[in-house]
Amino acid sequence: MDSEIRTRKVVIVGSGRVGSHCALCLMFRHLVNEIVLIDVNRQAAEAQAMDLQDLASGLGDSFSIRAGDYSDCADAHFVVMTAGRSRKPGQTRLEMLGATMQVLDGIVPQIRDSGFQGILISVSNPSDIVAEYLYRKMDLPRGHVFGTGTALDSARLRGIIGRQIGVDARQVNAFCMGEHGDSSFIPTSHISVGGIPLREYLAMRQNEVTGIDFDDVRKQVKEAGSRIVAGKGCTEFGIASIVSQIVMSILHNERAVIPLSAHLEGEYGESGISIGVPCILSDQGVEQVLEIDLSYDERQAMRKSCDIVRSNLEKVFPEA
């Protein structure tokens, strides 16, 4: 990491509900000492900063929270990209592509021209296409540019399995892979409970848990975001928690394994796209993409998901 980067400074692009809740989670976890909000609506960014500053007073930490501009990216440790159009009820993430790209085309050159050399975490949808777009445009190491990918899907998955088998979600080790969208899939052979493979765990509790219908689980995971959007207009709390988890893992050099939308260079037989895969997160960002063993059906699901992402990426980079 560049020595001139000010450790624990985070610039959040987009000060709406997602951006403001990212700031909130970072503050509650005491991970940062400076947060800068950037928004096309400067007045809204300033109001959010003032409101969060009131919260900082109550927390007792010496937070600096303010509205800023893209020059603030120069010495930032992290830039969190939340800018883009809100997802409408009934709309898929892929259908947000055109509107999101119009917004990003005006933002990315300003971040790049600031001299930013930190770690760029993308939240904007469609997650995988945006992550690859940012990787290609920012000229940063591949480990420094990635999207939240299937991390939120995986958190939902762990919660669903935990509720079905009657254990705390934190005891469940499971993740989704592929597109952060309708073509994501669950590598079921890699699910464990407290370190015990799921199949073995269920066999030991056969009188209490009859089994898991993974078709229903997949359906619940895929529909969770749409149900939230239909009911309240956006998702905000879950994804903000994921962002704070990512920042914590990097700052603490945890080498946590988190499924993120990372640029592939041959892993899983794929190159030139970003998609949700398990990654090791260290103080250098994505230290390694983990290429886990997939069953035949899972490999087919991965290929199908990559093809969907690639076909949409071609709309952004038709000359590639």
CSV table of N, CA and C in Angstrom, one decimal, residues 105-166:
chain,number,residue,atom,x,y,z
A,105,ASP,N,-19.6,6.6,-15.8
A,105,ASP,CA,-18.8,7.2,-16.8
A,105,ASP,C,-18.4,8.6,-16.4
A,106,GLY,N,-19.2,9.3,-15.6
A,106,GLY,CA,-18.8,10.6,-15.1
A,106,GLY,C,-18.0,10.6,-13.8
A,107,ILE,N,-17.9,9.5,-13.2
A,107,ILE,CA,-17.3,9.4,-11.9
A,107,ILE,C,-15.9,8.8,-12.0
A,108,VAL,N,-15.7,7.7,-12.7
A,108,VAL,CA,-14.5,7.0,-12.7
A,108,VAL,C,-13.3,7.8,-13.1
A,109,PRO,N,-13.4,8.6,-14.2
A,109,PRO,CA,-12.2,9.4,-14.5
A,109,PRO,C,-11.8,10.4,-13.4
A,110,GLN,N,-12.7,10.9,-12.6
A,110,GLN,CA,-12.3,11.8,-11.5
A,110,GLN,C,-11.6,11.0,-10.4
A,111,ILE,N,-12.0,9.8,-10.1
A,111,ILE,CA,-11.3,9.0,-9.1
A,111,ILE,C,-9.9,8.7,-9.6
A,112,ARG,N,-9.8,8.3,-10.9
A,112,ARG,CA,-8.5,7.9,-11.4
A,112,ARG,C,-7.6,9.1,-11.5
A,113,ASP,N,-8.1,10.3,-11.9
A,113,ASP,CA,-7.3,11.5,-12.0
A,113,ASP,C,-6.8,12.0,-10.6
A,114,SER,N,-7.5,11.6,-9.6
A,114,SER,CA,-7.1,12.1,-8.2
A,114,SER,C,-5.8,11.5,-7.8
A,115,GLY,N,-5.4,10.4,-8.4
A,115,GLY,CA,-4.2,9.7,-8.0
A,115,GLY,C,-4.4,8.6,-7.0
A,116,PHE,N,-5.7,8.2,-6.9
A,116,PHE,CA,-6.1,7.2,-5.9
A,116,PHE,C,-5.3,5.9,-6.1
A,117,GLN,N,-4.7,5.4,-5.0
A,117,GLN,CA,-3.9,4.1,-5.1
A,117,GLN,C,-4.3,3.1,-4.0
A,118,GLY,N,-5.5,3.3,-3.5
A,118,GLY,CA,-6.0,2.4,-2.4
A,118,GLY,C,-6.8,1.3,-2.9
A,119,ILE,N,-7.8,0.8,-2.2
A,119,ILE,CA,-8.6,-0.3,-2.5
A,119,ILE,C,-10.0,0.1,-2.8
A,120,LEU,N,-10.5,-0.2,-4.0
A,120,LEU,CA,-11.8,0.2,-4.5
A,120,LEU,C,-12.8,-1.0,-4.3
A,121,ILE,N,-13.8,-0.8,-3.5
A,121,ILE,CA,-14.8,-1.8,-3.2
A,121,ILE,C,-16.1,-1.3,-3.9
A,122,SER,N,-16.6,-2.1,-4.8
A,122,SER,CA,-17.8,-1.7,-5.6
A,122,SER,C,-19.0,-2.4,-5.1
A,123,VAL,N,-20.0,-1.6,-4.8
A,123,VAL,CA,-21.3,-2.1,-4.3
A,123,VAL,C,-22.4,-2.0,-5.5
A,124,SER,N,-22.2,-1.1,-6.4
A,124,SER,CA,-23.2,-0.8,-7.4
A,124,SER,C,-23.6,-2.0,-8.2
A,125,ASN,N,-24.8,-2.0,-8.6
A,125,ASN,CA,-25.3,-3.1,-9.5
A,125,ASN,C,-25.4,-2.7,-10.9
A,126,PRO,N,-25.3,-3.7,-11.9
A,126,PRO,CA,-25.0,-5.1,-11.7
A,126,PRO,C,-23.6,-5.3,-11.2
A,127,SER,N,-23.5,-6.0,-10.1
A,127,SER,CA,-22.2,-6.0,-9.3
A,127,SER,C,-21.0,-6.5,-10.2
A,128,ASP,N,-21.2,-7.6,-10.9
A,128,ASP,CA,-20.0,-8.2,-11.6
A,128,ASP,C,-19.6,-7.4,-12.8
A,129,ILE,N,-20.5,-6.8,-13.5
A,129,ILE,CA,-20.1,-6.0,-14.7
A,129,ILE,C,-19.5,-4.7,-14.2
A,130,VAL,N,-20.0,-4.1,-13.2
A,130,VAL,CA,-19.4,-2.9,-12.6
A,130,VAL,C,-18.0,-3.2,-12.1
A,131,ALA,N,-17.8,-4.3,-11.4
A,131,ALA,CA,-16.5,-4.6,-10.9
A,131,ALA,C,-15.5,-4.7,-12.0
A,132,GLU,N,-15.9,-5.4,-13.1
A,132,GLU,CA,-14.9,-5.6,-14.2
A,132,GLU,C,-14.7,-4.2,-14.9
A,133,TYR,N,-15.7,-3.5,-15.1
A,133,TYR,CA,-15.6,-2.1,-15.6
A,133,TYR,C,-14.6,-1.3,-14.9
A,134,LEU,N,-14.7,-1.3,-13.5
A,134,LEU,CA,-13.8,-0.5,-12.7
A,134,LEU,C,-12.4,-1.0,-12.8
A,135,TYR,N,-12.3,-2.4,-12.8
A,135,TYR,CA,-10.9,-2.9,-12.9
A,135,TYR,C,-10.2,-2.5,-14.2
A,136,ARG,N,-11.0,-2.5,-15.3
A,136,ARG,CA,-10.4,-2.1,-16.6
A,136,ARG,C,-10.1,-0.6,-16.7
A,137,LYS,N,-10.9,0.2,-16.0
A,137,LYS,CA,-10.8,1.6,-16.1
A,137,LYS,C,-9.8,2.3,-15.1
A,138,MET,N,-9.6,1.6,-14.0
A,138,MET,CA,-8.8,2.3,-12.9
A,138,MET,C,-7.3,2.0,-13.0
A,139,ASP,N,-6.9,1.0,-13.7
A,139,ASP,CA,-5.4,0.8,-13.8
A,139,ASP,C,-4.8,0.6,-12.4
A,140,LEU,N,-5.5,-0.3,-11.6
A,140,LEU,CA,-5.0,-0.6,-10.3
A,140,LEU,C,-4.7,-2.2,-10.3
A,141,PRO,N,-3.9,-2.6,-9.4
A,141,PRO,CA,-3.7,-4.1,-9.3
A,141,PRO,C,-5.0,-4.8,-9.1
A,142,ARG,N,-5.1,-6.0,-9.6
A,142,ARG,CA,-6.4,-6.7,-9.6
A,142,ARG,C,-6.9,-7.0,-8.2
A,143,GLY,N,-6.0,-7.1,-7.2
A,143,GLY,CA,-6.5,-7.3,-5.9
A,143,GLY,C,-7.0,-6.1,-5.2
A,144,HIS,N,-6.9,-4.9,-5.9
A,144,HIS,CA,-7.3,-3.6,-5.3
A,144,HIS,C,-8.7,-3.2,-5.8
A,145,VAL,N,-9.2,-3.9,-6.8
A,145,VAL,CA,-10.5,-3.6,-7.4
A,145,VAL,C,-11.4,-4.8,-7.4
A,146,PHE,N,-12.5,-4.8,-6.7
A,146,PHE,CA,-13.4,-5.9,-6.6
A,146,PHE,C,-14.8,-5.5,-6.2
A,147,GLY,N,-15.8,-6.3,-6.4
A,147,GLY,CA,-17.1,-6.0,-6.0
A,147,GLY,C,-17.6,-6.9,-4.9
A,148,THR,N,-18.6,-6.5,-4.2
A,148,THR,CA,-19.1,-7.3,-3.1
A,148,THR,C,-19.7,-8.6,-3.6
A,149,GLY,N,-20.0,-8.7,-4.9
A,149,GLY,CA,-20.3,-10.0,-5.5
A,149,GLY,C,-21.4,-10.8,-4.8
A,150,THR,N,-21.1,-12.1,-4.5
A,150,THR,CA,-22.0,-12.9,-3.8
A,150,THR,C,-21.9,-13.0,-2.3
A,151,ALA,N,-21.2,-12.0,-1.7
A,151,ALA,CA,-21.0,-12.0,-0.3
A,151,ALA,C,-22.4,-11.8,0.4
A,152,LEU,N,-23.2,-11.0,-0.1
A,152,LEU,CA,-24.5,-10.8,0.6
A,152,LEU,C,-25.4,-12.0,0.3
A,153,ASP,N,-25.4,-12.6,-0.9
A,153,ASP,CA,-26.1,-13.8,-1.2
A,153,ASP,C,-25.7,-14.9,-0.2
A,154,SER,N,-24.4,-15.0,0.1
A,154,SER,CA,-23.9,-16.0,1.0
A,154,SER,C,-24.4,-15.8,2.4
A,155,ALA,N,-24.4,-14.5,2.9
A,155,ALA,CA,-24.9,-14.2,4.2
A,155,ALA,C,-26.4,-14.7,4.3
A,156,ARG,N,-27.2,-14.4,3.3
A,156,ARG,CA,-28.6,-14.8,3.2
A,156,ARG,C,-28.7,-16.3,3.3
A,157,LEU,N,-27.8,-17.0,2.5
A,157,LEU,CA,-27.8,-18.5,2.5
A,157,LEU,C,-27.5,-19.0,3.9
A,158,ARG,N,-26.5,-18.5,4.6
A,158,ARG,CA,-26.1,-19.0,5.9
A,158,ARG,C,-27.3,-18.8,6.9
A,159,GLY,N,-28.0,-17.7,6.7
A,159,GLY,CA,-29.1,-17.5,7.6
A,159,GLY,C,-30.3,-18.4,7.3
A,160,ILE,N,-30.5,-18.7,6.1
A,160,ILE,CA,-31.6,-19.6,5.7
A,160,ILE,C,-31.3,-21.0,6.2
A,161,ILE,N,-30.1,-21.5,6.0
A,161,ILE,CA,-29.7,-22.8,6.4
A,161,ILE,C,-29.7,-22.9,7.9
A,162,GLY,N,-29.2,-21.9,8.6
A,162,GLY,CA,-29.2,-21.9,10.0
A,162,GLY,C,-30.6,-22.0,10.6
A,163,ARG,N,-31.5,-21.3,10.1
A,163,ARG,CA,-32.9,-21.3,10.5
A,163,ARG,C,-33.5,-22.7,10.3
A,164,GLN,N,-33.2,-23.3,9.2
A,164,GLN,CA,-33.8,-24.6,8.8
A,164,GLN,C,-33.3,-25.7,9.7
A,165,ILE,N,-32.0,-25.7,10.1
A,165,ILE,CA,-31.5,-26.8,10.9
A,165,ILE,C,-31.3,-26.4,12.4
A,166,GLY,N,-31.7,-25.2,12.7
A,166,GLY,CA,-31.8,-24.8,14.1
A,166,GLY,C,-30.4,-24.5,14.8
